[in-house]
Short mmCIF file of C-alpha atoms and ligand atoms in Angstrom, two decimals:
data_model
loop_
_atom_site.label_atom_id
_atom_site.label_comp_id
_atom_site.label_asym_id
_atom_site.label_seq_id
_atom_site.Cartn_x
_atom_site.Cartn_y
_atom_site.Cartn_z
CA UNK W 29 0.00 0.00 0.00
CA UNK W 30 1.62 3.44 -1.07
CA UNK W 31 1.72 5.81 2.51
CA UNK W 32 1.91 9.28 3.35
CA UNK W 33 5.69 9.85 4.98
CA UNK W 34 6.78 12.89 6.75
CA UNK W 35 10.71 12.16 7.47
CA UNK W 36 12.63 14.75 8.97
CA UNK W 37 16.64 15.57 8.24
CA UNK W 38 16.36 14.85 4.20
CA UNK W 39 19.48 17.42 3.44
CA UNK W 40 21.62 14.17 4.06
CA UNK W 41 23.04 11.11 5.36
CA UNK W 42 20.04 8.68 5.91
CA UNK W 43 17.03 11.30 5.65
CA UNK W 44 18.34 12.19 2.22
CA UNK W 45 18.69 8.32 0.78
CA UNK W 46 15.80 7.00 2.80
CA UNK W 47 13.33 9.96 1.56
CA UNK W 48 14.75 9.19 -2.52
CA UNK W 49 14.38 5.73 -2.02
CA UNK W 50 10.71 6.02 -0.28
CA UNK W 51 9.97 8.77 -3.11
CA UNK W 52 11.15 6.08 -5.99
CA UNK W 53 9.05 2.99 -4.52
CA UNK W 54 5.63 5.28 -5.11
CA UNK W 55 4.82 6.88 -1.51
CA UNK W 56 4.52 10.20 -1.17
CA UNK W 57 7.06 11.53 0.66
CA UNK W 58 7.85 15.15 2.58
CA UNK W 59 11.02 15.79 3.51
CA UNK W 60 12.24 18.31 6.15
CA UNK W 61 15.29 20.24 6.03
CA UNK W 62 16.37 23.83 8.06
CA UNK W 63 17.95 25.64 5.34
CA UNK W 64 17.55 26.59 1.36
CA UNK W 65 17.87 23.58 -0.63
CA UNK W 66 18.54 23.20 -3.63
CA UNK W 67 16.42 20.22 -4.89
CA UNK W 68 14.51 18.87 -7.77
CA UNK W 69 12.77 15.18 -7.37
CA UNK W 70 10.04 13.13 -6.05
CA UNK W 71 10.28 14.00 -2.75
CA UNK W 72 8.15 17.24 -1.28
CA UNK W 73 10.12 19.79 0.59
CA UNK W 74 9.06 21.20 3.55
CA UNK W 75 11.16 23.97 5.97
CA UNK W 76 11.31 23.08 9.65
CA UNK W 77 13.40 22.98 12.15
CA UNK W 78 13.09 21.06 15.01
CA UNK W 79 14.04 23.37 17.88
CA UNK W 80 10.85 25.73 16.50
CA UNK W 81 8.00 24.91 17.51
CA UNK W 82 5.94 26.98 15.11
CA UNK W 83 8.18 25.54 12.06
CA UNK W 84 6.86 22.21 13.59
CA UNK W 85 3.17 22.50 13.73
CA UNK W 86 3.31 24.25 10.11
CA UNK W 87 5.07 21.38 8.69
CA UNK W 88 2.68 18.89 10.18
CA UNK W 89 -0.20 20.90 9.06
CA UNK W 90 1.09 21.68 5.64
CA UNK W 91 0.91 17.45 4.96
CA UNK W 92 -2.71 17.25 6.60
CA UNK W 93 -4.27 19.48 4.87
CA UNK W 94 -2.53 18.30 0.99
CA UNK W 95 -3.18 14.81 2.42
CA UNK W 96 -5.76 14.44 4.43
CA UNK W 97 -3.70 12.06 6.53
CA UNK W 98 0.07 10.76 7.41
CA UNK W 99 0.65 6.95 8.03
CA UNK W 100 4.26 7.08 8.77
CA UNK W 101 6.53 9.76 10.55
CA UNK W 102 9.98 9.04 10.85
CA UNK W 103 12.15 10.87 13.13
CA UNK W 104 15.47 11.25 11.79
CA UNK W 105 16.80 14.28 12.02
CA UNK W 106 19.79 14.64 14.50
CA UNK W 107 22.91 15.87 15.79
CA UNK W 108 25.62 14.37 17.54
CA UNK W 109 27.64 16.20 20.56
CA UNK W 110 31.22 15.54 22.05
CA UNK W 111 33.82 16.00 24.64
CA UNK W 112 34.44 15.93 28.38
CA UNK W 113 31.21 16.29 30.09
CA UNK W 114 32.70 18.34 32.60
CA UNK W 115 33.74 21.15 30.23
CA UNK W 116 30.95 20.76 27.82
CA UNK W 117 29.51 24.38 27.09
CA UNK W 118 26.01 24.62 28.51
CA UNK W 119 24.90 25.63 25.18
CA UNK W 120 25.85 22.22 23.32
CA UNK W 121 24.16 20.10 25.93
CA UNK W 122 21.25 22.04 25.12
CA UNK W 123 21.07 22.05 21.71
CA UNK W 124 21.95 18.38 21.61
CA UNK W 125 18.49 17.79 24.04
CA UNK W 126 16.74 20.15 22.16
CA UNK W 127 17.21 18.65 18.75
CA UNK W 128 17.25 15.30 19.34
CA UNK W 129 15.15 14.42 21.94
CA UNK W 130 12.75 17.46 22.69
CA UNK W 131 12.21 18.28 18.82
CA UNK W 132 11.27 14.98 18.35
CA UNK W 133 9.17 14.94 21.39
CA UNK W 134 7.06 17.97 19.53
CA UNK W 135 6.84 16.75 16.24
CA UNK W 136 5.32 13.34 17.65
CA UNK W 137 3.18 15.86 19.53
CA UNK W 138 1.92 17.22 16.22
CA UNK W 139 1.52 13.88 14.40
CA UNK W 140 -0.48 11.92 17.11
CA UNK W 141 -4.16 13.58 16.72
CA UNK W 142 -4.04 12.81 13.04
CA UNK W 143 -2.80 9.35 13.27
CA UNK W 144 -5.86 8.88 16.62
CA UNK W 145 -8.27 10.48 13.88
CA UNK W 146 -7.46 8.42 11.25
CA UNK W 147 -7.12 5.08 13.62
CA UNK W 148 -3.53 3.59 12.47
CA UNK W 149 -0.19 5.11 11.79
CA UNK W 150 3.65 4.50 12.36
CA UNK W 151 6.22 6.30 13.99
CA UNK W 152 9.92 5.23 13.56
CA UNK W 153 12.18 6.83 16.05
CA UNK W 154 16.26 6.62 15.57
CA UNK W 155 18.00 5.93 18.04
CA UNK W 156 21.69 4.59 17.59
CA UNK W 157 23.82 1.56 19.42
CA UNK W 158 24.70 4.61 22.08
CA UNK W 159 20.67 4.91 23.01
CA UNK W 160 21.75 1.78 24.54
CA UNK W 161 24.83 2.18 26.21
CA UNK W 162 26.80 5.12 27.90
CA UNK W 163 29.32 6.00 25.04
CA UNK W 164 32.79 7.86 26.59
CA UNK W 165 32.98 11.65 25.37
CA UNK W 166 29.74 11.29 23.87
CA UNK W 167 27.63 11.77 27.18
CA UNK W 168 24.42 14.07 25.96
CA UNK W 169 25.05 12.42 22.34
CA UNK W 170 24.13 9.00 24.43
CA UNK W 171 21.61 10.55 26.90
CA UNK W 172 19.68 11.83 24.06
CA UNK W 173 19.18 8.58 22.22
CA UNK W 174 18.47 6.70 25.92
CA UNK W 175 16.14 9.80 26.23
CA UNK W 176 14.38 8.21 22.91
CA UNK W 177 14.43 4.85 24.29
CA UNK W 178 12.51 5.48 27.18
CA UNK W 179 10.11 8.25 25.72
CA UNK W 180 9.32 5.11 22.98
CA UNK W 181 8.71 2.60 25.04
CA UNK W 182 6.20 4.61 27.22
CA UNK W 183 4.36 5.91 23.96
CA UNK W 184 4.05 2.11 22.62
CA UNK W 185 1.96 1.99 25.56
CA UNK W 186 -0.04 4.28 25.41
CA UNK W 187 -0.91 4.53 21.80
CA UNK W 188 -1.56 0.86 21.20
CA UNK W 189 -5.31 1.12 21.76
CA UNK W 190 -5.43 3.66 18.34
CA UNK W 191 -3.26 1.51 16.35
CA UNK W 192 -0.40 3.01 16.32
CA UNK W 193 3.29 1.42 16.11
CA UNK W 194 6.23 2.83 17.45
CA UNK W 195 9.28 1.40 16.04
CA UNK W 196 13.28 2.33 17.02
CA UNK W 197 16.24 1.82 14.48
CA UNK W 198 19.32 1.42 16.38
CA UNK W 199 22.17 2.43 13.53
CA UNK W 200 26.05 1.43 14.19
CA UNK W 201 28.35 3.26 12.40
CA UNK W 202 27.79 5.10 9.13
CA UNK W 203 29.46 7.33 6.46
CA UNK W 204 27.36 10.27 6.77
CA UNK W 205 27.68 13.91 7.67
CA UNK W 206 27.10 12.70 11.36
CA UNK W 207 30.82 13.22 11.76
CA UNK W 208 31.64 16.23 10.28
CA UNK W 209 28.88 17.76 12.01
CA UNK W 210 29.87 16.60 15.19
CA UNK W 211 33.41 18.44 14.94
CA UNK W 212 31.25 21.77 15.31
CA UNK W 213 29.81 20.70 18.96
CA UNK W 214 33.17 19.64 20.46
CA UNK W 215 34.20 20.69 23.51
CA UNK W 216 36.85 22.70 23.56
CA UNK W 217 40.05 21.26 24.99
CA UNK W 218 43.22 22.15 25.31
CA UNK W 219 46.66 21.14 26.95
CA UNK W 220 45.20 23.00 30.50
CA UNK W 221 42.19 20.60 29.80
CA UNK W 222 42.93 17.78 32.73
CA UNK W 223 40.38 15.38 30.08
CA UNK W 224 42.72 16.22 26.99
CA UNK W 225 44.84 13.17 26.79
CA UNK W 226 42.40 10.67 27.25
CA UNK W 227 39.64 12.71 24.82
CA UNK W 228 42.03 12.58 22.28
CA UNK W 229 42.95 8.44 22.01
CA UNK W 230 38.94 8.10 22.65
CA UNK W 231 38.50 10.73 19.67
CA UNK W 232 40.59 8.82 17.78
CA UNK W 233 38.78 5.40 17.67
CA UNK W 234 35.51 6.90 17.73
CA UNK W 235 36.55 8.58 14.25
CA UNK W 236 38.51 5.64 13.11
CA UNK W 237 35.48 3.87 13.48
CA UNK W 238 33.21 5.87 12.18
CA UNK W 239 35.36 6.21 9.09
CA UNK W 240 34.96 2.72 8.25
CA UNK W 241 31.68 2.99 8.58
CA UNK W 242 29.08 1.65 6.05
CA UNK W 243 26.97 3.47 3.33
CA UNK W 244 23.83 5.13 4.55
CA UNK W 245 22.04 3.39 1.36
CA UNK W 246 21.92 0.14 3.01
CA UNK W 247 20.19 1.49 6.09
CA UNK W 248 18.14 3.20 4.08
CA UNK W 249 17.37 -0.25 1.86
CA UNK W 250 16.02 -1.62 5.39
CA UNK W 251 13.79 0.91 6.11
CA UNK W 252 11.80 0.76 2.88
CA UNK W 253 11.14 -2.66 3.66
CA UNK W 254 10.67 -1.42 7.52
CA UNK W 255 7.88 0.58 6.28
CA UNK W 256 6.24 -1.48 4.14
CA UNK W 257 6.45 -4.29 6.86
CA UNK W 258 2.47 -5.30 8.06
CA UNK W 259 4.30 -6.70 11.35
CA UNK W 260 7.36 -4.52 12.03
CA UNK W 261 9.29 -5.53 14.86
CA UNK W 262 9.80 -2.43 18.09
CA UNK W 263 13.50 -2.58 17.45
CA UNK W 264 16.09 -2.69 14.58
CA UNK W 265 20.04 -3.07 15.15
CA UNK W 266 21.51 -2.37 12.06
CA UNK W 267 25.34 -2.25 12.03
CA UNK W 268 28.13 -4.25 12.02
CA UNK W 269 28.51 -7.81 13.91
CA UNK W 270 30.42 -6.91 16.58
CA UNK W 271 28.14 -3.64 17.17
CA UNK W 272 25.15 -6.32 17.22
CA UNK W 273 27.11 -8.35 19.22
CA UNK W 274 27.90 -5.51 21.56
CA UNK W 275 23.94 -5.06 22.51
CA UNK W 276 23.64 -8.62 23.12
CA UNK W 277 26.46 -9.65 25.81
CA UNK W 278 25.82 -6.18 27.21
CA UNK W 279 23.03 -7.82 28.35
CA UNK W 280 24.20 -11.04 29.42
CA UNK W 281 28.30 -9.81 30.98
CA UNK W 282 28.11 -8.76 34.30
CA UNK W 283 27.70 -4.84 34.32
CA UNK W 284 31.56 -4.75 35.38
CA UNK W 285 33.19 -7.00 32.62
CA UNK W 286 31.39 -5.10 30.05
CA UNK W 287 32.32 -1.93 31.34
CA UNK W 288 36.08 -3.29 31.22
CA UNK W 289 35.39 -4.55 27.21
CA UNK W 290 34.18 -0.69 26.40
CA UNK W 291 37.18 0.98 27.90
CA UNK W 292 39.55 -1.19 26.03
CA UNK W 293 37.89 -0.90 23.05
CA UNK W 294 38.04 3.04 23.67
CA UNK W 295 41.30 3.44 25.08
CA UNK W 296 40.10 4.51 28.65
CA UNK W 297 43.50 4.14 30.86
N1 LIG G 6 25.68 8.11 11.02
C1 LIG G 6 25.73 7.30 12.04
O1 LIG G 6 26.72 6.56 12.19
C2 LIG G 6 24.60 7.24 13.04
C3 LIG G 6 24.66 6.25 14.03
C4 LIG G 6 23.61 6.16 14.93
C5 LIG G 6 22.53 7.01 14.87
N2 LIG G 6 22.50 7.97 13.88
C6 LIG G 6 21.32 8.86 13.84
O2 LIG G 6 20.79 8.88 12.54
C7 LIG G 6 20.07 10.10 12.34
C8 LIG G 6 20.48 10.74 11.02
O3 LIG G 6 21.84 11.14 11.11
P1 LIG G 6 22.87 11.03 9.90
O4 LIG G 6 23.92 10.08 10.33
O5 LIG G 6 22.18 10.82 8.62
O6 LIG G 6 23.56 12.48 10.01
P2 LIG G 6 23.57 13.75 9.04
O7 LIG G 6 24.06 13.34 7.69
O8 LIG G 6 24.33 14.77 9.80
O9 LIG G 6 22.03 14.17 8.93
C9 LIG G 6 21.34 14.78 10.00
C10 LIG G 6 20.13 15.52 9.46
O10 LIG G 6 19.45 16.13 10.58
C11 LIG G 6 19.18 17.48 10.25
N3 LIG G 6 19.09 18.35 11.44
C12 LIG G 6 20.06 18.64 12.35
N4 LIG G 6 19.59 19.50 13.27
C13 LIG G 6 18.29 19.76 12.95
C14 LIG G 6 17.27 20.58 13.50
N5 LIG G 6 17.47 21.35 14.59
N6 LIG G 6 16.06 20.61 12.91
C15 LIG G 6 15.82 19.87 11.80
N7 LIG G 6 16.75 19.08 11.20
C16 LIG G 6 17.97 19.03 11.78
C17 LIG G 6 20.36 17.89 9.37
O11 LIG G 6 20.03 19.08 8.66
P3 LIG G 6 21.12 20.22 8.30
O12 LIG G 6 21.72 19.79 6.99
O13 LIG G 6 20.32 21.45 8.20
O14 LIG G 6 22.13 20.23 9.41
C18 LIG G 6 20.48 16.66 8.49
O15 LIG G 6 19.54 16.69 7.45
C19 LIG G 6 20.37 10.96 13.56
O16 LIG G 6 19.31 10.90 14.48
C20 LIG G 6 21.62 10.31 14.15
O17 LIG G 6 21.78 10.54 15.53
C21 LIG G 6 23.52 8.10 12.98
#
């Protein structure tokens, strides 16, 4: 059955090949980004941004009314935070809150009465492999995504009597703009910095990693059939083995032996 999509964060990464591909199997797909873009294809733009609330509700409202309904939001959009909690600038923790978890906490806000009205809809919430464990310089990235977990797991709840799914996409690493954008929300360190040392070899693998990662295509390749599921399961992992295999014996390892697995595999002395 071709749905009505609303994705937000379609100026790249996974938004931007998840929306084409959507666009390309026949839905009708809108597409959210903050700034001009430049763009001519099958998918419908829409400006928003998710730390304003009025951007929100017009969005939202736009697709209603052209519509008439929206079967499947997915909640994309995102930015990702770093450095030493303790010098983290009051204003990145914030913004990381703000746009990943409260944003999203709005816009799901907006979407609800129409998919109650309408009796049946879909909401697909990312939350990465650190939504489900503490990640090392990465503290408000992480507490944002557990932020997710929690607020989707409540709202599965609640919104199960309307028909309503709530699904979370857990993505390992990939070769997006995630990285680059990342370098703009660092904390600032320096040799005075007593965390510098030990940022820096974390850093390190963390970027190491992520530039190994895989192409946002074949996450995006999942969620097409994600969407067009009848049964979708609450949770996909989608990265790597050994992040797979990371969520597993997280939960099977003592809290301590796990916790000594993540600091070698960071470089935590
Ligand atoms: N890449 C990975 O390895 C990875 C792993 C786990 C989870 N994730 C999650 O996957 C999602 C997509 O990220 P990505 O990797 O595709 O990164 P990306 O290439 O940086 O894309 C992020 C998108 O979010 C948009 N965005 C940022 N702040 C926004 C705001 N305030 N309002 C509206 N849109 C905003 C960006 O728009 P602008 O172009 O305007 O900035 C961009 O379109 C995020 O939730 C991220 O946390 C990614």
């Amino acid at each position: 059955m071709k749905k009505i999509i609303l994705i937000t964060g379609i100026s790249s990464g996974f938004g931007r090949e998840t929306s084409e591909l959507l666009a390309k199997a026949g839905h009708t797909v809108y597409g959210t980004v903050r700034k001009n873009y430049d763009y001519k294809g099958p998918v419908n733009i829409l400006k928003m941004d998710l730390i304003d609330a009025l951007s929100i509700r017009n969005a939202v409202l736009t697709v209603v009314q052209k519509e008439g309904r929206i079967d499947t939001l997915i909640n994309n959009a995102g930015i990702h935070t770093g450095g030493p909690i303790e010098t983290s600038p009051d204003e990145n923790i914030r913004l990381q809150m703000d746009t990943n978890f409260l944003g999203m906490v709005r816009l799901t806000m907006e979407v609800l009465p129409q998919m109650r009205k309408q009796g049946s809809g879909t909401i697909i919430n990312f939350s990465s492999i650190g939504g489900l464990m503490g990640l090392p310089f990465q503290a408000f990235y992480s507490a944002s995504k557990f932020s997710i977990e929690g607020f989707s797991e409540a709202l599965r709840m609640e919104v199960k009597q309307f028909n309503i799914k709530i699904i979370l996409i857990n993505p390992g690493d990939f070769l997006t703009n995630n990285t680059s954008n990342r370098k703009h929300f660092l904390a600032p360190t320096g040799p005075e910095d007593p965390y510098n040392e030990q940022f820096k070899r974390t850093l390190d693998v963390i970027e190491k990693n992520e530039s190994k990662g895989w192409d946002p295509v074949i996450l995006a390749k999942k969620l097409i059939k994600i969407v067009d599921c009848k049964n979708p399961r609450q949770r996909y992992i989608i990265g790597s083995i050994e992040q797979w295999l990371s969520v597993i014996i997280k939960k099977i390892l003592p809290g301590k032996v796990f916790r000594w697995i993540l600091e070698d595999y960071y470089k935590i002395r």
